[in-house]
Coordinates of C-alpha atoms and ligand atoms in Angstrom, one line a residue:
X1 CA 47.5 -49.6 -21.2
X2 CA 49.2 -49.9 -17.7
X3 CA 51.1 -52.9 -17.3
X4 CA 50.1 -55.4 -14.6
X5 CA 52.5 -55.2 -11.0
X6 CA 50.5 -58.3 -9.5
X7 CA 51.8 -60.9 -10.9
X8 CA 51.6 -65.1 -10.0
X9 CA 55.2 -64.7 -8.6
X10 CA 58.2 -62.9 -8.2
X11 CA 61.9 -63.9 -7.9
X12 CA 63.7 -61.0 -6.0
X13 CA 67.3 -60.1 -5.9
X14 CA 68.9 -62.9 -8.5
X15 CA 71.7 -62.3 -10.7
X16 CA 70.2 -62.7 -14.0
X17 CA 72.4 -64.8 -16.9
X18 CA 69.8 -64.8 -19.4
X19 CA 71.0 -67.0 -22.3
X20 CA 72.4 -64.5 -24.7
X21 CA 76.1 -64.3 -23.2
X22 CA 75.6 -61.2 -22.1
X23 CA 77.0 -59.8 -18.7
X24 CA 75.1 -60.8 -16.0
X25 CA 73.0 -58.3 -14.2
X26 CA 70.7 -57.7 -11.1
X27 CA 67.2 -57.6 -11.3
X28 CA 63.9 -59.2 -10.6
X29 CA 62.0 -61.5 -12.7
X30 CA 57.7 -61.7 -12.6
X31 CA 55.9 -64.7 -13.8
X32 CA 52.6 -64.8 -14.6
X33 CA 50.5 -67.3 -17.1
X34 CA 53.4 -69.6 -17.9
X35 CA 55.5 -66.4 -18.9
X36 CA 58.3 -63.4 -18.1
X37 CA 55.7 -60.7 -17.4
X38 CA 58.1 -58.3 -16.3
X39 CA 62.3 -57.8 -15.6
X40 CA 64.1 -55.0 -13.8
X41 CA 63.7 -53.3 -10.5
X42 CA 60.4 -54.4 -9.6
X43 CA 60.2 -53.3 -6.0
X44 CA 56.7 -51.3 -6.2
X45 CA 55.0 -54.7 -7.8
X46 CA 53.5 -57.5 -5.8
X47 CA 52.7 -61.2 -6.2
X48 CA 50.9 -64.2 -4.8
X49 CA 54.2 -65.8 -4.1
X50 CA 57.5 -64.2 -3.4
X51 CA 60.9 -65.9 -3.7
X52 CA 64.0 -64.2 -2.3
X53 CA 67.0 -65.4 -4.8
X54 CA 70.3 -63.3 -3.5
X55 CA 73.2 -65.3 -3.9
X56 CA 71.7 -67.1 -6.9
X57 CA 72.2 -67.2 -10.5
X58 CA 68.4 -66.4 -12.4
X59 CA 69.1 -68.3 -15.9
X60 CA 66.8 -70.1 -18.8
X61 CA 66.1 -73.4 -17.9
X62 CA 68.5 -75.8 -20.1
X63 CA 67.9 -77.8 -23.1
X64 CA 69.0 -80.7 -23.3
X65 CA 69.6 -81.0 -27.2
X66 CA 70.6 -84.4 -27.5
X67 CA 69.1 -87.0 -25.5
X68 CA 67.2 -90.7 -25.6
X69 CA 64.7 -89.6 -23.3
X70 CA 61.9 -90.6 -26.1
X71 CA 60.4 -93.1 -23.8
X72 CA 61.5 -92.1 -20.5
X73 CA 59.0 -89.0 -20.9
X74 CA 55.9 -91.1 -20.4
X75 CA 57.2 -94.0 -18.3
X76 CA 58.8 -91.7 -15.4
X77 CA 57.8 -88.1 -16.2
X78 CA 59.1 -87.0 -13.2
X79 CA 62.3 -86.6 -14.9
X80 CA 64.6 -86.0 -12.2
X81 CA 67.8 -87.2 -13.6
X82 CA 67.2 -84.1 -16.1
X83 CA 65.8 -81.1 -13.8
X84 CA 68.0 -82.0 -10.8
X85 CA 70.4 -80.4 -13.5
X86 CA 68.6 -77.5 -14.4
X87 CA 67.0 -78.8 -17.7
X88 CA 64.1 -77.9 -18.7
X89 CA 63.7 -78.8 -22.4
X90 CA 64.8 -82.2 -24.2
X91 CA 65.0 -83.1 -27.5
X92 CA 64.4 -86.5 -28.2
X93 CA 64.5 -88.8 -31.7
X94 CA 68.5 -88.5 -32.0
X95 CA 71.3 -91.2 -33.5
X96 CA 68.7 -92.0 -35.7
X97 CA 66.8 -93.7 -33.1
X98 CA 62.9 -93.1 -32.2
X99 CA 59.8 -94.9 -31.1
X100 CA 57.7 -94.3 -34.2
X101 CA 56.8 -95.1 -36.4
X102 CA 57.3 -98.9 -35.4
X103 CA 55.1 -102.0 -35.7
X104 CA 54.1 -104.3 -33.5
X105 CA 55.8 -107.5 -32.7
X106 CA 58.7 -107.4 -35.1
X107 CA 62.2 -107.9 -33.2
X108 CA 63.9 -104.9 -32.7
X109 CA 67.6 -104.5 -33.6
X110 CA 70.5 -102.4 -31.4
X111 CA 70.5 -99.7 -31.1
X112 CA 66.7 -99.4 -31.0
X113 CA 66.2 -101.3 -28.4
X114 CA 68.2 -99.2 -26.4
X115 CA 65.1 -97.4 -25.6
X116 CA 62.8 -99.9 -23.6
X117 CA 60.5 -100.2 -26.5
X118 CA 57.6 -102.9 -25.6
X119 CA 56.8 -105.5 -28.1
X120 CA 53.2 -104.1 -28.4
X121 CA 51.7 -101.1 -28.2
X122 CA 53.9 -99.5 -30.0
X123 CA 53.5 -95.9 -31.6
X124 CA 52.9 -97.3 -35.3
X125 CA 52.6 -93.2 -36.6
X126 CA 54.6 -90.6 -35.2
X127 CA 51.5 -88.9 -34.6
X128 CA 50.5 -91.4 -32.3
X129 CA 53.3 -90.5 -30.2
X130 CA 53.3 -87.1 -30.0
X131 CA 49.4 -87.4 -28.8
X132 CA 50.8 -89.8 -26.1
X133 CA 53.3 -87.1 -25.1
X134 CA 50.8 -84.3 -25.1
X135 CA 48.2 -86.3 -23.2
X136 CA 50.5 -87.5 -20.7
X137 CA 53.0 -83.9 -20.3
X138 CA 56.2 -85.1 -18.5
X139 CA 57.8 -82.1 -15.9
X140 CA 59.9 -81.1 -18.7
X141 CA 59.2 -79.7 -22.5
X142 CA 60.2 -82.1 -25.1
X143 CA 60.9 -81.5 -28.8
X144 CA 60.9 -84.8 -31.3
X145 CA 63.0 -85.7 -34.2
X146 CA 62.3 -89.0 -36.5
X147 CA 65.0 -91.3 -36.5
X148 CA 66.2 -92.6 -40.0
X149 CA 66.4 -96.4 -38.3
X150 CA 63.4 -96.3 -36.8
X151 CA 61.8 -95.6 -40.3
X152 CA 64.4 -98.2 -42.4
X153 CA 63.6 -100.9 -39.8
X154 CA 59.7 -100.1 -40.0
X155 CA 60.1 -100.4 -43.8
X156 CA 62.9 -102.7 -44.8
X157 CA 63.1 -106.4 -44.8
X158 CA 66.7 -106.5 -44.8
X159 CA 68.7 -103.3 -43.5
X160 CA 71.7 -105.0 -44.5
X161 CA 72.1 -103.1 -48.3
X162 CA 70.7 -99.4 -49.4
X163 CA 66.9 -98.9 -49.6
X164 CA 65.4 -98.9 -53.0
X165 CA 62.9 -96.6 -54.1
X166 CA 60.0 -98.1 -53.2
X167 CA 61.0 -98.0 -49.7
X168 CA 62.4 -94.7 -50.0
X169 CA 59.5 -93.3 -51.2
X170 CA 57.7 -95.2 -48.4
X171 CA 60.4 -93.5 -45.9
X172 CA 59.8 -90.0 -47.3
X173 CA 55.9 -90.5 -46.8
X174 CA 56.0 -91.4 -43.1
X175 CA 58.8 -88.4 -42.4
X176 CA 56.3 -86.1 -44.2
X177 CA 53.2 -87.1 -42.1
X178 CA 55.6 -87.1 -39.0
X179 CA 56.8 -83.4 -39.8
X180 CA 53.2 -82.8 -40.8
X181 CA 52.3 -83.8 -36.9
X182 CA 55.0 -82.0 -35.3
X183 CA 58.2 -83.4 -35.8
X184 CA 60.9 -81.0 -35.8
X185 CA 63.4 -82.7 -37.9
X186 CA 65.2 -86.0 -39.2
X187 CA 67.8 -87.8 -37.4
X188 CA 70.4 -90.2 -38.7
X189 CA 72.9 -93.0 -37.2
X190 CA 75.0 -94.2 -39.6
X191 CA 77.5 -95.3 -37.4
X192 CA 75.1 -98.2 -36.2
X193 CA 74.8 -102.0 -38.1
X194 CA 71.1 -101.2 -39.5
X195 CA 72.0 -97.9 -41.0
X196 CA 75.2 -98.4 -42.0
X197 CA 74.4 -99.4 -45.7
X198 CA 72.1 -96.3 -46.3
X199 CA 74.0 -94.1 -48.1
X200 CA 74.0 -90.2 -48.4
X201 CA 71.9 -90.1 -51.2
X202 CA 69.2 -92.4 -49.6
X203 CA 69.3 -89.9 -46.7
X204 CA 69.2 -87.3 -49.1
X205 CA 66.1 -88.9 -50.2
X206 CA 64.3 -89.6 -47.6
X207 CA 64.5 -86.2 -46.3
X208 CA 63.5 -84.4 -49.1
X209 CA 60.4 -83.3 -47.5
X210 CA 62.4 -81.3 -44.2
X211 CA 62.8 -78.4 -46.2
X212 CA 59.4 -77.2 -46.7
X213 CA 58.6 -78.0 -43.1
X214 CA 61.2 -76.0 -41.6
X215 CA 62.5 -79.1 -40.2
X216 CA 66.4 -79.9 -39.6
X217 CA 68.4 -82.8 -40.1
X218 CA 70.8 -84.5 -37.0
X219 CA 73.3 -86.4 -37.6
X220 CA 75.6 -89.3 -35.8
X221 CA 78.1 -89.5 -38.5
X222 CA 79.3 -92.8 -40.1
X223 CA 82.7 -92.5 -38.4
X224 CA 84.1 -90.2 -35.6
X225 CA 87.3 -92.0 -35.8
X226 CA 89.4 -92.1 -38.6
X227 CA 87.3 -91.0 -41.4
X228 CA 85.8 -87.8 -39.3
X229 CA 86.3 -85.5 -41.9
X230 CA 85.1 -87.5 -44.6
X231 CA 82.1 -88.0 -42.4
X232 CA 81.7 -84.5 -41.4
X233 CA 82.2 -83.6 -45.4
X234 CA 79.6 -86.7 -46.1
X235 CA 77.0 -84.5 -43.4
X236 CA 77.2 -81.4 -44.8
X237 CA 76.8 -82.0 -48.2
X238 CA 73.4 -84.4 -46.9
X239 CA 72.5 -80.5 -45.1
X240 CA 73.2 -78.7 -48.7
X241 CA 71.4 -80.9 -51.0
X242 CA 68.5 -80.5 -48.5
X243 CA 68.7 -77.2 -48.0
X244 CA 68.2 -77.8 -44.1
X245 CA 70.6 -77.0 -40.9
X246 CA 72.9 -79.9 -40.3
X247 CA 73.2 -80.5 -36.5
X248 CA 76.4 -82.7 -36.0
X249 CA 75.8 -84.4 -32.5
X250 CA 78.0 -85.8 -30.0
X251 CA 81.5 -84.0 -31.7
X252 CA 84.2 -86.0 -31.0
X253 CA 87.5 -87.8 -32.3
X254 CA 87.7 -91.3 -31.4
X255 CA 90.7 -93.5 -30.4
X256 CA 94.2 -93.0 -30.0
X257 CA 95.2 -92.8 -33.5
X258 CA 93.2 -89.7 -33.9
X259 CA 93.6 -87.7 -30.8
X260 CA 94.4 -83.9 -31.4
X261 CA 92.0 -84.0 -34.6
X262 CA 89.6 -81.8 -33.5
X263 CA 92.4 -79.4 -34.5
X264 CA 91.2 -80.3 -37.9
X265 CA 87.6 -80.7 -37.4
X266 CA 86.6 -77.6 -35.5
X267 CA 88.2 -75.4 -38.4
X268 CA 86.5 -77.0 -40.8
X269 CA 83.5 -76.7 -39.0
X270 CA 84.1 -73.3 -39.0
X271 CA 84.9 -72.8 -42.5
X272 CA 81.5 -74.8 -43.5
X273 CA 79.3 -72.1 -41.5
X274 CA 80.6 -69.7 -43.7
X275 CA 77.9 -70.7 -46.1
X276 CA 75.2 -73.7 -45.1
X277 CA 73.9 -73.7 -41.5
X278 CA 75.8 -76.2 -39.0
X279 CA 75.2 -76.9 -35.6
X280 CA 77.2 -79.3 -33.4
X281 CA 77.1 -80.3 -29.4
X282 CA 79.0 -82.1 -27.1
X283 CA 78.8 -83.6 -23.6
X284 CA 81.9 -82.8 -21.1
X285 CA 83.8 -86.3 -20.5
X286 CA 86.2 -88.2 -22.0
X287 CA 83.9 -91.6 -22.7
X288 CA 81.0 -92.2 -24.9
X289 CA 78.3 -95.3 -24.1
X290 CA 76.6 -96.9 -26.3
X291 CA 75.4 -100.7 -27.7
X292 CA 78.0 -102.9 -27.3
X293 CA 79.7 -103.8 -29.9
X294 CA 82.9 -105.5 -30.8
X295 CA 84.1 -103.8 -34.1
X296 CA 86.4 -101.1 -35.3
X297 CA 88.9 -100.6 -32.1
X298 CA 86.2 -99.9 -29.3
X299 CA 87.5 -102.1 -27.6
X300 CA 91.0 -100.8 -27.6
X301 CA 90.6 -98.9 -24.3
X302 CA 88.7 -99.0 -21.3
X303 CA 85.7 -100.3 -21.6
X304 CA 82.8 -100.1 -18.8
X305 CA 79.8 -102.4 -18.6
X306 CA 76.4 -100.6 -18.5
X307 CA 73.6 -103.2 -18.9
X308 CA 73.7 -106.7 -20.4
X309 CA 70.5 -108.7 -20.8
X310 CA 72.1 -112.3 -20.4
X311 CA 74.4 -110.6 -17.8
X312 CA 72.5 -108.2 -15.9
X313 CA 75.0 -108.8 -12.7
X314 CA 78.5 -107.8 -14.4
X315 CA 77.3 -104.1 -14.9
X316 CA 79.3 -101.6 -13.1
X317 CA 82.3 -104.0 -14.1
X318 CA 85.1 -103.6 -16.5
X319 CA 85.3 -105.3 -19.8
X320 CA 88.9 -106.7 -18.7
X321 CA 88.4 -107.6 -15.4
X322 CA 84.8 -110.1 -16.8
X323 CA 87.1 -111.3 -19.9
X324 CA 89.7 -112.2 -17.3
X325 CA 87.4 -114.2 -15.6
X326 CA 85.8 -116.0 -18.2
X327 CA 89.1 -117.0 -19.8
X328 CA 88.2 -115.3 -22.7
X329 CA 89.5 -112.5 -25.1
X330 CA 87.9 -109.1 -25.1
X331 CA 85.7 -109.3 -28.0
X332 CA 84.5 -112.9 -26.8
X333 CA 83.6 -111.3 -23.8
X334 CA 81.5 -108.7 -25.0
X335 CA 79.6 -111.2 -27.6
X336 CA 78.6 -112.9 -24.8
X337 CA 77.5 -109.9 -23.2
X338 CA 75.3 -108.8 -26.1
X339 CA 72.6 -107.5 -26.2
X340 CA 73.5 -104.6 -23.4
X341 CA 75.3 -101.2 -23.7
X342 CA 79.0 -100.2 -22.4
X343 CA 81.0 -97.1 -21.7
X344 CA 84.1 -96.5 -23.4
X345 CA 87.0 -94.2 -22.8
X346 CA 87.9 -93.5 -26.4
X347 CA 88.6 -89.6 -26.1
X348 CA 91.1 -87.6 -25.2
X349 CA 90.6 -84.4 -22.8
X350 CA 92.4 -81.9 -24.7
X351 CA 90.1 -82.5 -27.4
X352 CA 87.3 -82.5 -25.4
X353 CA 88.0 -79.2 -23.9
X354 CA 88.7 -77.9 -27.4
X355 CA 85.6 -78.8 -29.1
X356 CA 83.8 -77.3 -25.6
X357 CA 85.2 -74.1 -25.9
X358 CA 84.1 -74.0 -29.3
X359 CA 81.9 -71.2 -29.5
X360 CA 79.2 -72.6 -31.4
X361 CA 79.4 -75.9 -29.5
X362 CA 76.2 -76.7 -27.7
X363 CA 75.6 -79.0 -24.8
X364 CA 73.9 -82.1 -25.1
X365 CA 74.3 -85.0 -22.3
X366 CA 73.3 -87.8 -24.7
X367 CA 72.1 -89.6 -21.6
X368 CA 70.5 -93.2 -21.9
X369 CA 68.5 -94.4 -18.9
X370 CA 68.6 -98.0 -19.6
X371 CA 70.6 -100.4 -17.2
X372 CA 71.8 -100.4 -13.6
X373 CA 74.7 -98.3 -14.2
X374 CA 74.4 -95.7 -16.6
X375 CA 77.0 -93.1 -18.0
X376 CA 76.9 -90.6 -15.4
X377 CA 76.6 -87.7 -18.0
X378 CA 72.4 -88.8 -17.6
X379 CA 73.1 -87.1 -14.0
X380 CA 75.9 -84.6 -14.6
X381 CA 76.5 -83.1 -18.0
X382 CA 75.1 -79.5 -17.3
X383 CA 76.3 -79.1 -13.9
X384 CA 79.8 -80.2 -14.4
X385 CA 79.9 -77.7 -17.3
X386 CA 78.7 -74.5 -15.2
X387 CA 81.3 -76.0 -12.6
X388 CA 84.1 -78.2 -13.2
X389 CA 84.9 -76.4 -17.1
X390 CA 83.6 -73.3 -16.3
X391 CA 84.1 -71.9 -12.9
X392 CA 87.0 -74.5 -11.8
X393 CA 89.4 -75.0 -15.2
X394 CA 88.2 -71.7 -16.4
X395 CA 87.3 -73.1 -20.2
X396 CA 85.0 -69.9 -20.4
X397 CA 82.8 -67.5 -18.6
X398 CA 79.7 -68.5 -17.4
X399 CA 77.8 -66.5 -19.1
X400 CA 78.9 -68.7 -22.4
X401 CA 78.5 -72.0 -20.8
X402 CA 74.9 -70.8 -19.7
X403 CA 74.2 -70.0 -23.5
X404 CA 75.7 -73.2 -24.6
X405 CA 72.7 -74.6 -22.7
X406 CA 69.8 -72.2 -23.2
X407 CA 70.5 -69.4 -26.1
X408 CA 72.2 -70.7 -28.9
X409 CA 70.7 -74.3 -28.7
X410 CA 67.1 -72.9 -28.8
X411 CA 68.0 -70.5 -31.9
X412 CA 69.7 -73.7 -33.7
X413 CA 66.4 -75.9 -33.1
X414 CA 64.0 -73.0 -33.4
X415 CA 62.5 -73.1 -30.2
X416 CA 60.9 -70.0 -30.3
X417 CA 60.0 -67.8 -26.3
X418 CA 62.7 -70.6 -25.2
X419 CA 66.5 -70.5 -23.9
X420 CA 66.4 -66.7 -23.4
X421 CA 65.1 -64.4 -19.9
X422 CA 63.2 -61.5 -22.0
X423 CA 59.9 -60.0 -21.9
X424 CA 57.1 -62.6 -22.9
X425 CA 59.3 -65.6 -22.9
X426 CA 58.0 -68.8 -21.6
X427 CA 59.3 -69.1 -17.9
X428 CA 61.4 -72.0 -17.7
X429 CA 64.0 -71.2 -15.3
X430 CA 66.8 -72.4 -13.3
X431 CA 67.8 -70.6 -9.9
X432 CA 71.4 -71.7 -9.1
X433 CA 74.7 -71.5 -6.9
X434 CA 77.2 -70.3 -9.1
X435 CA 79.8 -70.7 -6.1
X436 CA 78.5 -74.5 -5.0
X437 CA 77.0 -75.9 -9.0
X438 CA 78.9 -78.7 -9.3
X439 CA 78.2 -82.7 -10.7
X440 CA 78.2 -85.5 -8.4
X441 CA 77.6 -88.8 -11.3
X442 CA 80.6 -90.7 -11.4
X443 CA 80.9 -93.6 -13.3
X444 CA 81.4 -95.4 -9.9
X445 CA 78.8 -94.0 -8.6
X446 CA 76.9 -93.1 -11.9
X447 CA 73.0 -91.9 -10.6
X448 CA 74.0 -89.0 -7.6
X449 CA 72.5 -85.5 -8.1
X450 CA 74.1 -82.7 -8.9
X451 CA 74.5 -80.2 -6.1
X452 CA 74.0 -76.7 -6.4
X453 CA 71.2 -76.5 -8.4
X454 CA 68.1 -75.0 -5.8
X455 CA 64.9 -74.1 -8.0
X456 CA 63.5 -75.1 -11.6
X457 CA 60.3 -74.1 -13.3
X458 CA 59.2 -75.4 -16.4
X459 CA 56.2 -73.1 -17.9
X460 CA 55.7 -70.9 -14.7
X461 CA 55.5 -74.2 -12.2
X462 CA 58.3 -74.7 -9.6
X463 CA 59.0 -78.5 -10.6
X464 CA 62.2 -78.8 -8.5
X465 CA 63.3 -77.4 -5.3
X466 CA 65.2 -78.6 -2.2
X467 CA 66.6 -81.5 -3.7
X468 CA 63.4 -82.8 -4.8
X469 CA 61.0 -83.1 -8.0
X470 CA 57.7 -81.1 -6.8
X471 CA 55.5 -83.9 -8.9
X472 CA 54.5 -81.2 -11.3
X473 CA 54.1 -82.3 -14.6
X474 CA 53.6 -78.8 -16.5
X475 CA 56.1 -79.6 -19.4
X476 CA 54.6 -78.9 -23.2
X477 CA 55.3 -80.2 -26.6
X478 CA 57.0 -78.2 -28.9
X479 CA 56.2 -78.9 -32.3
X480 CA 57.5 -77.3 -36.0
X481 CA 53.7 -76.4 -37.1
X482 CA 51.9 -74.0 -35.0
X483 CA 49.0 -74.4 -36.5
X484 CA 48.6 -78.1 -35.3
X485 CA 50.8 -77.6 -31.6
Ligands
LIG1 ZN1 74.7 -90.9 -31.0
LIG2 CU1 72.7 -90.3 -29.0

C-alpha cells in the first residue's frame, strides 16, 4: 500500500532532537490522527496546515514525571504553567500524596492537603478519579500513581504507629482495584508525619499486588539528609521484595552536614541498577518546598514562605525577617504559620549539578500550585534545564537534557508511542529556540513564563503558541491496562 502525503499538518525545516540522545538532524515531521505519520524530506507531500519551523528545535513534548498536578488537572486544565514549558505529559499521585481514594468529610492532614482537596465530593475510589480526568481531558496527558497516605489516612484511625493487617490488607485491596482502573503505580512519602511510622515491610505489603499489574513503586524516601543511604538502601530493597521498578524522586542531599554526598549516593545508585530496576529524577535548583514544618534542621537555612492559611499576607516573605517581627524564634514562627507550605534552601549546587548530569537522572519539576507564591520550579524547571545547565554552564548536550525529559522518563514509566519523534508515535511536540529557551520564575518573581518555548501540541492539537494556551483540551489518560484505557 502507498503511504499517504496529505497529511493534517506539516512542520517544515526543524531540527529534529527526538528523545533518544541521538544527534540532532533536519527533517520534516507530518501529523495526522493524533500521530507521526511520516519523518524525513517530505517536500513532494502536502497538508491542510503548514508550519515553517527553521531556526527551531522539533523535540517530544516533555513529561513531567513528578508533579502534584492531581487536582490542578480538572480545576484549571488549561495548564499553562506546564506547556508554557514544553510539557506535555504529567504524572501525578507522587510523595505518597493523591486524591483517591478519600472519604468525605474527615480532616485532612499535611501534606495532603497540600492539594486543594474539598471537604466533599471527594474521589472515594480511584476509579472515580480517573473517570473525572477522562471526562473532563485537561490540555496535557496525565498518568496517575496511588499515594500510600492517601490510602493509610482513608483507612487508619491513628497514622501515628504501623498499620496492622487488617488495614493492610484493606490497603492492598484499594491499590489492587486502583491498578485494576488504571493506576500506573504506588507512591510513598515516608518523610511526612502520617507515614512516617509505616515501615518497609508494611509498604512491602501493601504493594504486593504492583507486580502482576505491571505497575511501579515511587518513592520520597524517609530521610534525604543524614540517613540517605540507609533510605536509598531501605527503597530498593521495598523495589526487590516487590519485584517492581523503584523510582527514587526528587534526588537530593539535604543540609549542610551532608553536602558533597551525592558522591556517595549516585554510585550506589549506579551499582544498584546493576541488578533491580531504579529510576530517579531531579528538578534544577538548589531549594526544595514543601509543608512547613519545624523538625529535623529545615529550618537551619533560608527559609521562604509560600502559603500560610492563618497568614495568607506574609507569603513571598522570609522565615527570619516574620520571626523578627513577631519577636519570636524561628520554629515559633513557623508554628504559627501552620498549616501553609515554605521553600527551603537546603542544597548545595555542586550536588545539584552532579546528580543532573547523572545520566539516568530524569527531570521532574515537583511543582505545587497552591499559594500566592509558589516555588518557581512550577514555571521554570524544563526550560532552565535546556538553557541555564545545558546550553549556558554546559552540564551536557542538549540532546541528553531533551531525553532527560521525553526518552528515558517515558521508557522508566512505560508510556508507550510517548517521549520519542518516530513513526506512529503519538504527536506531542515541542517547537523551540534552542538559542533564546531560557526560565524566567524566580522565587521573587515565582509565576513568569519561560521564554523561548514557541509551539506545543499534545495529541496532534497545537495547545500553545505565541505565548498563549490555545484553549484546547486534547490531553488523554494514560493508564497501565489497555484493555480498560
Ligand atoms: Zn516529595
Ligand atoms: Cu513531590
Amino acid at each position: 500500500m502507498k503511504k499517504p502525503t496529505h497529511h493534517a499538518l506539516l512542520i517544515r525545516g526543524g531540527t529534529v532532537i527526538d528523545g533518544t540522545k541521538a544527534p540532532r538532524f533536519h527533517a520534516d515531521v507530518a501529523i495526522s490522527d493524533g500521530r507521526i505519520a511520516a519523518m524525513g524530506e517530505l517536500d513532494t507531500h502536502t497538508a491542510d496546515d503548514i508550519l515553517d519551523a527553521s531556526g527551531l528545535i522539533v523535540a517530544p513534548g516533555f513529561i513531567d514525571v513528578h508533579t502534584h498536578d492531581d487536582l490542578a488537572l480538572l480545576s484549571d486544565g488549561d495548564m499553562a504553567c506546564k506547556l508554557s514549558q514544553g510539557v506535555t505529559t504529567v504524572i501525578v499521585g507522587n510523595c505518597g500524596i493523591s486524591p483517591a481514594p478519600l472519604r468525605n468529610g474527615m480532616d485532612l492532614p499535611m501534606p495532603l492537603n497540600l492539594l486543594d482537596i474539598p471537604a466533599e465530593n471527594r474521589f472515594t475510589s480511584f476509579w472515580a478519579y480517573l473517570q473525572a480526568l477522562r471526562a473532563n481531558p485537561a490540555a496535557v496527558n496525565v498518568a496517575a500513581m496511588v499515594g500510600h497516605t492517601a490510602l493509610r489516612v482513608t483507612t487508619m484511625a491513628d497514622t501515628q504507629r504501623t498499620a496492622n493487617s487488617t488495614e493492610i490488607a484493606a490497603m492492598q485491596q484499594m491499590l489492587d482495584e486502583a491498578l485494576r482502573a488504571g493506576a500506573i503505580g504506588l507512591s510513598s512519602g515516608t518523610f511526612y508525619p502520617p507515614a512516617a511510622h509505616a515501615s518497609a515491610e508494611e509498604i512491602i505489603a501493601v504493594g504486593r499486588p504492583l507486580a502482576e499489574h505491571g505497575g511501579l513503586y515511587a518513592t520520597h524516601m524517609r530521610d534525604e539528609a543524614d540517613q540517605v543511604l540507609e533510605s536509598l538502601e531501605e527503597s530498593f530493597r521495598i523495589g526487590r521484595e516487590l519485584g517492581v521498578p523503584v523510582v527514587i524522586s526528587h534526588h537530593k542531599v539535604m543540609n549542610k552536614p551532608n553536602f558533597g554526598r551525592s558522591a556517595q549516593t549516585l554510585p550506589f545508585i549506579l551499582k544498584t541498577m546493576q541488578h533491580q530496576c531504579v529510576a530517579l529524577d531531579c528538578y534544577p535548583y538548589t531549594a526544595g518546598a514543601t509543608m512547613i514544618r519545624t523538625d529535623r534542621g529545615v529550618l537551619d537555612s533560608r527559609v521562604l514562605i509560600a502559603s500560610s492559611v492563618p497568614h495568607p499576607e506574609c507569603a513571598g516573605r522570609d522565615l527570619d525577617e516574620v520571626a523578627a517581627e513577631w519577636g519570636l524564634s524561628k520554629v515559633e514562627a513557623a508554628q504559627r504559620l501552620e498549616p501553609g507550605s515554605a521553600i527551603y534552601f537546603v542544597m548545595d549546587e555542586h550536588d545539584v549539578q552532579r546528580i543532573l548530569a547523572f545520566d539516568e537522572t530524569m527531570i521532574g519539576s515537583d511543582g505545587i500550585a497552591a499559594g500566592a507564591n509558589p516555588h518557581p520550579r512550577l514555571w521554570g524547571t524544563f526550560p532552565r534545564v535546556l538553557g541555564h545547565y545545558s546550553r549556558d554552564l554546559g552540564l551536557f548536550p542538549l540532546e541528553t537534557a531533551v531525553w532527560k525529559m521525553t526518552g528515558l522518563s517515558a521508557r522508566n514509566f512505560r508510556l508507550p508511542g510517548r517521549g520519542t519523534l518516530k513513526l506512529g508515535s503519538h504527536a506531542d511536540l515541542v517547537l523551540f529556540d534552542a538559542i533564546n529557551v531560557r526560565d524566567s520564575a524566580t522565587y521573587a518573581t515565582p509565576t513568569l513564563t519561560a521564554q523561548g518555548i514557541s509551539r506545543v501540541f499534545v495529541n496532534g492539537v497545537v495547545a500553545w503558541q505565541g505565548g498563549a494556551h490555545s484553549g484546547a483540551r486534547s490531553g488523554q489518560l494514560i493508564t497501565r491496562s489497555p484493555n480498560i484505557g
